[in-house]
Amino acid sequence: MKTFTYEKPATPEAAVRDAGTTGARFIAGGTNLLDLMKLQVETPDTLVDISRLDLAKIEEREDGGLTIGALVPNSDLAADRRVVAKYEVLSRALLAGASGQLRNKASTGGNMLQRTRCYYFYDTAAACNKREPGSGCSAIGGFNRILAVLGTSEQCIATHPSDMAVAMRALDATIVTLKADGDRRRISVHEFYRLPGATPEIETVLETGELITHIELPAPPKGKQAYRKVRDRASYAFALVSVAAVVEVQDGVIASASLAFGGLGPMPWRNPAVEAALVGKAPSDEAFEAAATALLADAKGYGSNDFKIPLARRTLIATLRTVTGA
């Protein structure tokens, strides 16, 4: 076992000071980090326990939206009456993830930051550029059934595993952080994650010691919401393909559409071309096929995961039929 220093700050400001050095990690619910530490995939020098900070509230905003504390448990967020009534896609995404016990412990901020479940990332005997930059990628040419077909690079084809983050991207959430120097910033979820490129080990735009304190949801969107998840078994499995959809139909025409996807890319995936293919069109299989074609225009399978491309097409079309009544 690798020894580490344990800090228990009383305030967010103290937490970011404690985590301001390389080798420090925040821990809240620990549902992902503890597993990684047991396998020595991650070996932090310092653990900064933020679980007792006052960041576990869900509050209404003047614009009709919600501010969600980073330490709100996934179970509490999924069951909140305001989330169930106004952000159904988020509630359904949360309930589609993990088990009840894990949802009781997992935090909102931690869920956004959970790391890939790529087999080779977890196997320290395998080559993984995300775990050890420059070592190679065993997934390319290996068993890659659950891995990405969009946004990949020659360095990494891992997927982002979060269901909740997919719904957050469809809802245009904003992530609020506190930096190690005490400054705060607000980051659109669209700008929060990074593609792997040549540096797959850098997954977000967060700086060293920067702490997620809240997530802001804008006013509830118009239209019907749905979250569809396709997986290997009915529960406790990560998505092969998932779709978070918010679609408004007016006078027989799609007036607005917001679509995000899980299981396909290294981040919760969203492509404006997919929505552009739908807006202004009457709900129909022809329009839905055009949206699926836009989504998968740059898709690339790596052998074991080739099936994801036709599966994503079928899943998107089925979801669009549900939310439009077509």
Short mmCIF file of C-alpha atoms in Angstrom, two decimals:
data_model
loop_
_atom_site.label_atom_id
_atom_site.label_comp_id
_atom_site.label_asym_id
_atom_site.label_seq_id
_atom_site.Cartn_x
_atom_site.Cartn_y
_atom_site.Cartn_z
CA MET A 1 0.00 0.00 0.00
CA LYS A 2 1.27 3.44 -0.90
CA THR A 3 1.11 5.85 2.02
CA PHE A 4 -0.59 9.22 1.61
CA THR A 5 -1.43 12.31 3.61
CA TYR A 6 -5.07 12.78 4.61
CA GLU A 7 -6.53 16.28 4.93
CA LYS A 8 -10.00 17.16 6.21
CA PRO A 9 -10.58 20.86 5.42
CA ALA A 10 -13.48 22.79 6.93
CA THR A 11 -14.13 25.12 4.00
CA PRO A 12 -13.84 25.01 0.18
CA GLU A 13 -11.11 27.65 0.40
CA ALA A 14 -9.07 25.44 2.72
CA ALA A 15 -9.71 22.45 0.46
CA VAL A 16 -8.24 24.10 -2.62
CA ARG A 17 -5.22 25.23 -0.62
CA ASP A 18 -4.65 21.67 0.56
CA ALA A 19 -5.01 20.35 -2.99
CA GLY A 20 -2.84 22.99 -4.65
CA THR A 21 0.14 20.72 -5.22
CA THR A 22 0.72 17.97 -7.78
CA GLY A 23 -0.20 14.56 -6.40
CA ALA A 24 -3.22 15.71 -4.38
CA ARG A 25 -6.74 14.46 -5.10
CA PHE A 26 -10.14 15.42 -3.75
CA ILE A 27 -12.27 12.61 -2.38
CA ALA A 28 -16.01 12.82 -1.72
CA GLY A 29 -18.02 9.61 -2.12
CA GLY A 30 -14.95 7.75 -3.36
CA THR A 31 -16.98 5.46 -5.62
CA ASN A 32 -14.39 5.70 -8.41
CA LEU A 33 -11.19 6.95 -6.77
CA LEU A 34 -11.03 4.21 -4.11
CA ASP A 35 -11.23 1.51 -6.77
CA LEU A 36 -8.43 3.18 -8.70
CA MET A 37 -6.30 3.44 -5.58
CA LYS A 38 -6.80 -0.23 -4.71
CA LEU A 39 -5.51 -1.19 -8.14
CA GLN A 40 -2.74 1.45 -7.94
CA VAL A 41 -3.98 3.04 -11.14
CA GLU A 42 -3.99 6.24 -9.13
CA THR A 43 -1.53 6.75 -6.26
CA PRO A 44 -2.16 10.23 -4.82
CA ASP A 45 0.28 11.66 -2.31
CA THR A 46 -2.51 13.57 -0.56
CA LEU A 47 -6.23 12.93 -0.19
CA VAL A 48 -8.32 16.01 0.51
CA ASP A 49 -11.62 14.87 2.02
CA ILE A 50 -14.34 17.33 0.98
CA SER A 51 -17.28 15.15 2.04
CA ARG A 52 -18.12 17.33 5.04
CA LEU A 53 -18.19 20.66 3.21
CA ASP A 54 -21.44 22.59 2.92
CA LEU A 55 -21.98 21.76 -0.74
CA ALA A 56 -24.94 19.36 -0.58
CA LYS A 57 -27.89 21.65 -1.30
CA ILE A 58 -30.19 22.00 -4.30
CA GLU A 59 -31.41 25.57 -4.60
CA GLU A 60 -33.76 27.34 -6.99
CA ARG A 61 -32.39 30.18 -9.08
CA GLU A 62 -34.10 33.44 -9.98
CA ASP A 63 -34.16 32.46 -13.65
CA GLY A 64 -36.13 29.30 -12.79
CA GLY A 65 -33.14 27.00 -12.94
CA LEU A 66 -31.36 25.09 -10.19
CA THR A 67 -28.00 25.32 -8.44
CA ILE A 68 -26.81 21.86 -7.43
CA GLY A 69 -24.07 21.49 -4.84
CA ALA A 70 -21.17 19.27 -5.87
CA LEU A 71 -21.76 16.99 -2.88
CA VAL A 72 -25.45 16.30 -3.52
CA PRO A 73 -25.70 12.48 -3.66
CA ASN A 74 -26.91 11.04 -6.94
CA SER A 75 -29.91 9.44 -5.21
CA ASP A 76 -31.01 12.76 -3.71
CA LEU A 77 -30.66 14.56 -7.03
CA ALA A 78 -32.62 11.90 -8.91
CA ALA A 79 -35.45 12.02 -6.37
CA ASP A 80 -35.66 15.81 -5.92
CA ARG A 81 -39.22 16.87 -6.83
CA ARG A 82 -37.99 19.80 -8.92
CA VAL A 83 -35.63 17.61 -10.90
CA VAL A 84 -38.29 14.94 -11.45
CA ALA A 85 -40.87 17.52 -12.58
CA LYS A 86 -38.70 19.84 -14.67
CA TYR A 87 -35.55 17.92 -15.63
CA GLU A 88 -36.86 14.42 -16.20
CA VAL A 89 -33.97 13.52 -18.48
CA LEU A 90 -31.52 14.12 -15.62
CA SER A 91 -33.50 12.08 -13.11
CA ARG A 92 -33.81 9.19 -15.53
CA ALA A 93 -30.12 9.30 -16.42
CA LEU A 94 -29.15 9.15 -12.76
CA LEU A 95 -31.45 6.21 -12.06
CA ALA A 96 -29.97 4.38 -15.06
CA GLY A 97 -26.51 4.50 -13.50
CA ALA A 98 -24.98 2.15 -10.94
CA SER A 99 -26.82 0.56 -8.02
CA GLY A 100 -28.90 2.24 -5.33
CA GLN A 101 -26.08 1.84 -2.83
CA LEU A 102 -23.58 3.55 -5.12
CA ARG A 103 -26.03 6.34 -5.98
CA ASN A 104 -26.48 6.98 -2.27
CA LYS A 105 -22.74 7.60 -1.95
CA ALA A 106 -21.69 9.06 -5.31
CA SER A 107 -21.55 12.86 -5.51
CA THR A 108 -22.67 15.15 -8.31
CA GLY A 109 -19.21 16.63 -8.82
CA GLY A 110 -17.51 13.26 -8.64
CA ASN A 111 -19.89 11.79 -11.19
CA MET A 112 -18.84 14.45 -13.70
CA LEU A 113 -15.19 13.52 -13.09
CA GLN A 114 -15.35 9.73 -13.03
CA ARG A 115 -12.77 8.08 -15.21
CA THR A 116 -13.09 5.60 -18.05
CA ARG A 117 -13.87 1.94 -17.48
CA CYS A 118 -11.60 0.84 -20.33
CA TYR A 119 -10.25 -2.58 -19.38
CA TYR A 120 -6.70 -1.59 -20.25
CA PHE A 121 -6.82 1.57 -18.14
CA TYR A 122 -7.57 -0.61 -15.10
CA ASP A 123 -4.92 -3.22 -15.97
CA THR A 124 -1.55 -1.85 -14.90
CA ALA A 125 0.21 -4.59 -16.90
CA ALA A 126 -1.30 -3.25 -20.15
CA ALA A 127 -0.20 -0.25 -22.22
CA CYS A 128 -2.42 2.79 -21.64
CA ASN A 129 -1.57 6.35 -22.65
CA LYS A 130 -4.26 7.69 -20.33
CA ARG A 131 -2.72 5.99 -17.31
CA GLU A 132 0.93 6.22 -18.43
CA PRO A 133 1.50 8.75 -21.24
CA GLY A 134 3.66 7.42 -24.03
CA SER A 135 3.19 3.74 -23.17
CA GLY A 136 0.79 2.99 -26.06
CA CYS A 137 -2.86 1.92 -26.29
CA SER A 138 -3.62 -1.77 -25.92
CA ALA A 139 -7.29 -1.11 -26.67
CA ILE A 140 -6.52 -0.31 -30.30
CA GLY A 141 -6.27 -3.76 -31.81
CA GLY A 142 -7.39 -5.33 -28.52
CA PHE A 143 -10.79 -6.07 -27.01
CA ASN A 144 -12.54 -2.72 -27.39
CA ARG A 145 -16.23 -3.63 -27.34
CA ILE A 146 -17.28 -0.90 -24.88
CA LEU A 147 -14.99 1.79 -26.25
CA ALA A 148 -15.44 4.89 -28.39
CA VAL A 149 -16.26 5.32 -32.07
CA LEU A 150 -16.37 9.15 -32.06
CA GLY A 151 -13.71 11.69 -31.04
CA THR A 152 -10.93 9.14 -30.72
CA SER A 153 -7.25 9.55 -31.55
CA GLU A 154 -4.28 7.31 -32.27
CA GLN A 155 -3.43 7.65 -28.58
CA CYS A 156 -6.74 6.66 -26.96
CA ILE A 157 -10.21 5.27 -27.72
CA ALA A 158 -11.61 5.26 -24.17
CA THR A 159 -15.19 6.34 -23.42
CA HIS A 160 -16.52 8.60 -20.67
CA PRO A 161 -18.74 6.41 -18.46
CA SER A 162 -21.15 8.90 -16.83
CA ASP A 163 -24.90 8.80 -17.50
CA MET A 164 -25.52 11.97 -15.52
CA ALA A 165 -22.98 13.97 -17.51
CA VAL A 166 -24.77 13.08 -20.75
CA ALA A 167 -28.00 14.57 -19.41
CA MET A 168 -26.10 17.61 -18.10
CA ARG A 169 -24.74 18.24 -21.58
CA ALA A 170 -28.19 17.99 -23.15
CA LEU A 171 -29.43 20.49 -20.54
CA ASP A 172 -26.60 23.00 -21.18
CA ALA A 173 -25.36 22.90 -17.59
CA THR A 174 -22.65 25.20 -16.24
CA ILE A 175 -19.93 23.99 -13.86
CA VAL A 176 -18.87 26.39 -11.11
CA THR A 177 -15.40 25.96 -9.64
CA LEU A 178 -13.05 27.39 -7.03
CA LYS A 179 -9.39 27.61 -8.05
CA ALA A 180 -6.35 27.15 -5.88
CA ASP A 181 -5.68 30.92 -5.95
CA GLY A 182 -9.19 31.63 -4.64
CA ASP A 183 -10.68 32.76 -7.94
CA ARG A 184 -13.97 31.32 -9.13
CA ARG A 185 -14.97 30.50 -12.66
CA ARG A 186 -18.00 29.22 -14.52
CA ILE A 187 -17.39 26.65 -17.26
CA SER A 188 -19.97 25.52 -19.78
CA VAL A 189 -20.28 21.74 -19.83
CA HIS A 190 -19.61 22.00 -23.59
CA GLU A 191 -16.13 23.37 -22.82
CA PHE A 192 -15.39 21.31 -19.72
CA TYR A 193 -14.17 18.04 -21.28
CA ARG A 194 -11.22 17.59 -23.62
CA LEU A 195 -10.77 15.23 -26.53
CA PRO A 196 -7.83 12.82 -26.10
CA GLY A 197 -5.73 14.05 -29.04
CA ALA A 198 -2.08 13.56 -28.13
CA THR A 199 -2.70 14.01 -24.37
CA PRO A 200 -5.43 11.57 -23.30
CA GLU A 201 -4.33 11.84 -19.67
CA ILE A 202 -5.76 15.41 -19.60
CA GLU A 203 -9.50 14.86 -19.49
CA THR A 204 -10.94 18.22 -18.43
CA VAL A 205 -9.98 21.91 -18.35
CA LEU A 206 -9.64 21.88 -14.55
CA GLU A 207 -6.37 23.21 -13.17
CA THR A 208 -4.38 21.66 -10.33
CA GLY A 209 -6.32 22.05 -7.11
CA GLU A 210 -9.44 23.42 -8.81
CA LEU A 211 -12.62 22.23 -7.08
CA ILE A 212 -16.10 21.84 -8.54
CA THR A 213 -18.43 23.50 -6.02
CA HIS A 214 -21.73 23.64 -7.91
CA ILE A 215 -23.48 22.83 -11.16
CA GLU A 216 -26.04 25.27 -12.53
CA LEU A 217 -28.99 24.24 -14.66
CA PRO A 218 -30.74 26.89 -16.77
CA ALA A 219 -34.51 27.32 -16.70
CA PRO A 220 -36.35 24.08 -17.56
CA PRO A 221 -36.34 23.44 -21.31
CA LYS A 222 -39.47 23.26 -23.40
CA GLY A 223 -40.52 20.02 -25.01
CA LYS A 224 -40.47 16.37 -24.08
CA GLN A 225 -37.49 14.75 -22.39
CA ALA A 226 -36.19 11.19 -22.52
CA TYR A 227 -33.12 9.16 -21.60
CA ARG A 228 -32.57 5.85 -23.37
CA LYS A 229 -29.71 3.58 -22.38
CA VAL A 230 -28.66 0.40 -24.18
CA ARG A 231 -26.42 -1.90 -22.16
CA ASP A 232 -25.44 -5.54 -21.82
CA ARG A 233 -27.77 -6.22 -18.90
CA ALA A 234 -30.82 -4.49 -17.44
CA SER A 235 -29.00 -2.78 -14.57
CA TYR A 236 -25.59 -1.98 -13.11
CA ALA A 237 -23.89 -1.78 -16.49
CA PHE A 238 -22.28 1.09 -18.37
CA ALA A 239 -23.87 2.27 -21.59
CA LEU A 240 -23.00 0.81 -24.94
CA VAL A 241 -25.05 3.67 -26.36
CA SER A 242 -27.21 6.21 -24.54
CA VAL A 243 -29.23 9.18 -25.72
CA ALA A 244 -30.40 12.19 -23.69
CA ALA A 245 -33.05 14.03 -25.69
CA VAL A 246 -35.01 17.24 -25.18
CA VAL A 247 -37.22 17.95 -28.20
CA GLU A 248 -40.01 20.48 -28.67
CA VAL A 249 -42.61 20.03 -31.42
CA GLN A 250 -44.85 22.95 -32.37
CA ASP A 251 -47.47 22.99 -35.12
CA GLY A 252 -46.23 19.70 -36.47
CA VAL A 253 -42.60 20.84 -36.78
CA ILE A 254 -39.57 20.28 -34.54
CA ALA A 255 -39.01 23.74 -33.00
CA SER A 256 -35.95 22.87 -30.90
CA ALA A 257 -33.79 19.86 -30.16
CA SER A 258 -31.01 19.12 -27.70
CA LEU A 259 -29.35 15.71 -27.99
CA ALA A 260 -26.37 14.27 -26.15
CA PHE A 261 -24.90 10.79 -26.31
CA GLY A 262 -23.07 8.42 -24.01
CA GLY A 263 -21.00 5.33 -24.78
CA LEU A 264 -19.82 6.73 -28.10
CA GLY A 265 -17.04 9.17 -27.28
CA PRO A 266 -14.34 10.16 -24.77
CA MET A 267 -16.73 12.77 -23.38
CA PRO A 268 -20.51 13.16 -23.21
CA TRP A 269 -21.02 13.67 -26.94
CA ARG A 270 -23.00 16.43 -28.62
CA ASN A 271 -22.89 17.49 -32.26
CA PRO A 272 -24.80 20.61 -33.40
CA ALA A 273 -25.19 19.07 -36.86
CA VAL A 274 -27.49 16.42 -35.39
CA GLU A 275 -29.85 19.05 -34.01
CA ALA A 276 -29.64 21.16 -37.17
CA ALA A 277 -30.82 18.15 -39.17
CA LEU A 278 -34.01 18.07 -37.10
CA VAL A 279 -35.04 21.66 -36.36
CA GLY A 280 -37.62 22.97 -38.79
CA LYS A 281 -38.49 19.48 -40.03
CA ALA A 282 -41.66 17.50 -39.46
CA PRO A 283 -41.03 14.47 -37.23
CA SER A 284 -40.43 11.58 -39.61
CA ASP A 285 -38.11 8.65 -40.13
CA GLU A 286 -36.50 10.59 -42.97
CA ALA A 287 -35.56 13.46 -40.64
CA PHE A 288 -34.44 11.03 -37.95
CA GLU A 289 -32.24 9.14 -40.42
CA ALA A 290 -30.65 12.44 -41.48
CA ALA A 291 -29.88 13.23 -37.83
CA ALA A 292 -28.33 9.80 -37.32
CA THR A 293 -26.22 10.23 -40.44
CA ALA A 294 -24.95 13.56 -39.13
CA LEU A 295 -24.10 11.97 -35.78
CA LEU A 296 -22.15 9.09 -37.29
CA ALA A 297 -20.49 10.85 -40.22
CA ASP A 298 -17.05 10.57 -38.60
CA ALA A 299 -17.62 7.37 -36.63
CA LYS A 300 -14.86 4.78 -36.70
CA GLY A 301 -15.05 1.28 -35.28
CA TYR A 302 -12.02 -0.63 -34.01
CA GLY A 303 -13.17 -4.20 -34.51
CA SER A 304 -15.02 -5.39 -31.43
CA ASN A 305 -17.01 -2.15 -31.19
CA ASP A 306 -18.04 -1.86 -34.86
CA PHE A 307 -21.59 -2.82 -33.84
CA LYS A 308 -21.94 0.46 -31.95
CA ILE A 309 -22.35 2.44 -35.17
CA PRO A 310 -25.59 0.78 -36.37
CA LEU A 311 -26.72 0.46 -32.74
CA ALA A 312 -26.33 4.22 -32.23
CA ARG A 313 -28.41 4.87 -35.35
CA ARG A 314 -31.25 2.65 -34.17
CA THR A 315 -31.13 4.00 -30.63
CA LEU A 316 -31.29 7.64 -31.76
CA ILE A 317 -34.19 6.98 -34.12
CA ALA A 318 -36.13 5.08 -31.44
CA THR A 319 -35.56 7.94 -28.96
CA LEU A 320 -36.70 10.55 -31.45
CA ARG A 321 -39.86 8.59 -32.14
CA THR A 322 -40.57 8.59 -28.41
CA VAL A 323 -40.06 12.30 -27.79
CA THR A 324 -41.89 13.45 -30.94
CA GLY A 325 -44.71 10.91 -30.95
CA ALA A 326 -43.89 10.04 -34.57
#
